[in-house]
């Protein structure tokens, strides 16, 4: 049996909006990565593009599901709410998990196909076998995002640029948001703080993109970055 | 530090730009710091992507920078900072 789980009623619409904004920002990152892939043709940029494209679709499906469940678009028949929650959130979960796995592979430079297969299959299996895919998803996401944040912290230490610092902070906040989503089951206030933390994480990513777009570092600074 | 593909493409296009937008293959070979074989491969790709065009004048071969190539040079800093920020 599927039980629909939503945040507090006063937050209806705000959560869907924040998720839609996250989808838009993820799309902008994917688009920027695609431009690099188009020029270089290197696979890692293609996979990075794919990862953020999946995140775009993931948040889009969640935003649409929330809008339908919260009756923001039109009145949804009660009989359909469980199905909308199931398929909307399932799409959100599967797309996001695959996106995070791709990011783990890229940020940790994993090349062994067996490890990659393990990273994909283990979470899927744990989702299928768990009593609550909602809890499993946020637990797995938190774990993946912590590892991604660690990788971005090491990248920031190596590169020392404002943009890399913002990317690290962004993913740290995204990891924190997943932990708050887990606590949401005990106290619905955490749903609100989780959504806000997640939104701030994506906003910082957006600011990093703006900084790169409008105030890129000089060529000399970029070249000398590794010469310490 | 090992140059990435984008760095090599930038170095090649920048070399052409510094020569007034037109360069002979020998000068490009020296400026790009590549082996002859690798330079040929890169040139093929740059021509396919319309970043450079091959022209012939008085039995001499030149490589000319296209508008797309100029745009790449302008966008290089942004692309480079993007890839560095995301650890790519």
CSV table of C-alpha atoms in Angstrom, one decimal, chain A residues 29 32-33 36 38-40 42 44-45 48 106 109 152 155 159 163-164 167 205 209 211-213 215-219 222 225-226, chain B residues 1 4-7 9-11 13-14 42 45-46 49 51 71-72 74-88:
chain,number,residue,atom,x,y,z
A,29,UNK,CA,24.5,23.5,-15.5
A,32,UNK,CA,26.9,24.8,-19.8
A,33,UNK,CA,28.5,21.3,-19.6
A,36,UNK,CA,32.1,22.2,-23.4
A,38,UNK,CA,30.3,19.9,-27.9
A,39,UNK,CA,33.7,21.5,-28.4
A,40,UNK,CA,35.9,18.9,-26.8
A,42,UNK,CA,35.4,14.2,-24.3
A,44,UNK,CA,33.5,13.0,-19.1
A,45,UNK,CA,31.8,16.2,-20.2
A,48,UNK,CA,28.5,15.3,-16.6
A,106,UNK,CA,33.2,11.5,-12.5
A,109,UNK,CA,37.5,9.3,-11.5
A,152,UNK,CA,34.5,19.0,-4.5
A,155,UNK,CA,38.9,20.0,-5.8
A,159,UNK,CA,42.0,24.8,-7.6
A,163,UNK,CA,33.5,29.1,-8.2
A,164,UNK,CA,34.9,25.8,-6.9
A,167,UNK,CA,30.3,24.3,-5.9
A,205,UNK,CA,25.3,26.6,-7.8
A,209,UNK,CA,27.5,29.7,-12.9
A,211,UNK,CA,30.3,34.2,-11.7
A,212,UNK,CA,31.9,32.0,-14.3
A,213,UNK,CA,29.7,33.5,-17.1
A,215,UNK,CA,33.4,37.4,-14.3
A,216,UNK,CA,35.6,34.6,-15.4
A,217,UNK,CA,39.2,34.5,-14.0
A,218,UNK,CA,42.0,35.8,-16.2
A,219,UNK,CA,43.8,33.3,-18.4
A,222,UNK,CA,43.7,29.9,-14.5
A,225,UNK,CA,46.4,27.9,-10.5
A,226,UNK,CA,48.3,24.7,-10.1
B,1,UNK,CA,50.8,19.8,-16.0
B,4,UNK,CA,43.5,18.9,-21.6
B,5,UNK,CA,41.9,18.8,-25.0
B,6,UNK,CA,40.3,22.2,-24.5
B,7,UNK,CA,43.7,23.7,-23.6
B,9,UNK,CA,42.5,23.5,-29.0
B,10,UNK,CA,42.8,27.0,-27.3
B,11,UNK,CA,46.6,27.0,-27.8
B,13,UNK,CA,43.4,28.7,-32.1
B,14,UNK,CA,45.3,31.4,-30.1
B,42,UNK,CA,43.4,18.0,-34.1
B,45,UNK,CA,38.6,17.9,-35.8
B,46,UNK,CA,38.9,21.7,-35.8
B,49,UNK,CA,33.8,21.7,-36.0
B,51,UNK,CA,36.8,26.4,-35.8
B,71,UNK,CA,34.1,32.8,-30.2
B,72,UNK,CA,35.8,29.7,-28.8
B,74,UNK,CA,36.5,34.3,-26.1
B,75,UNK,CA,34.6,31.5,-24.3
B,76,UNK,CA,37.7,29.5,-23.3
B,77,UNK,CA,38.2,31.3,-20.0
B,78,UNK,CA,34.6,30.6,-19.1
B,79,UNK,CA,34.8,26.9,-20.2
B,80,UNK,CA,38.1,26.4,-18.4
B,81,UNK,CA,36.8,27.9,-15.2
B,82,UNK,CA,33.6,25.8,-15.4
B,83,UNK,CA,35.6,22.6,-15.8
B,84,UNK,CA,37.9,23.5,-13.0
B,85,UNK,CA,35.0,24.5,-10.7
B,86,UNK,CA,33.3,21.2,-11.2
B,87,UNK,CA,36.5,19.1,-11.1
B,88,UNK,CA,36.3,17.9,-14.7
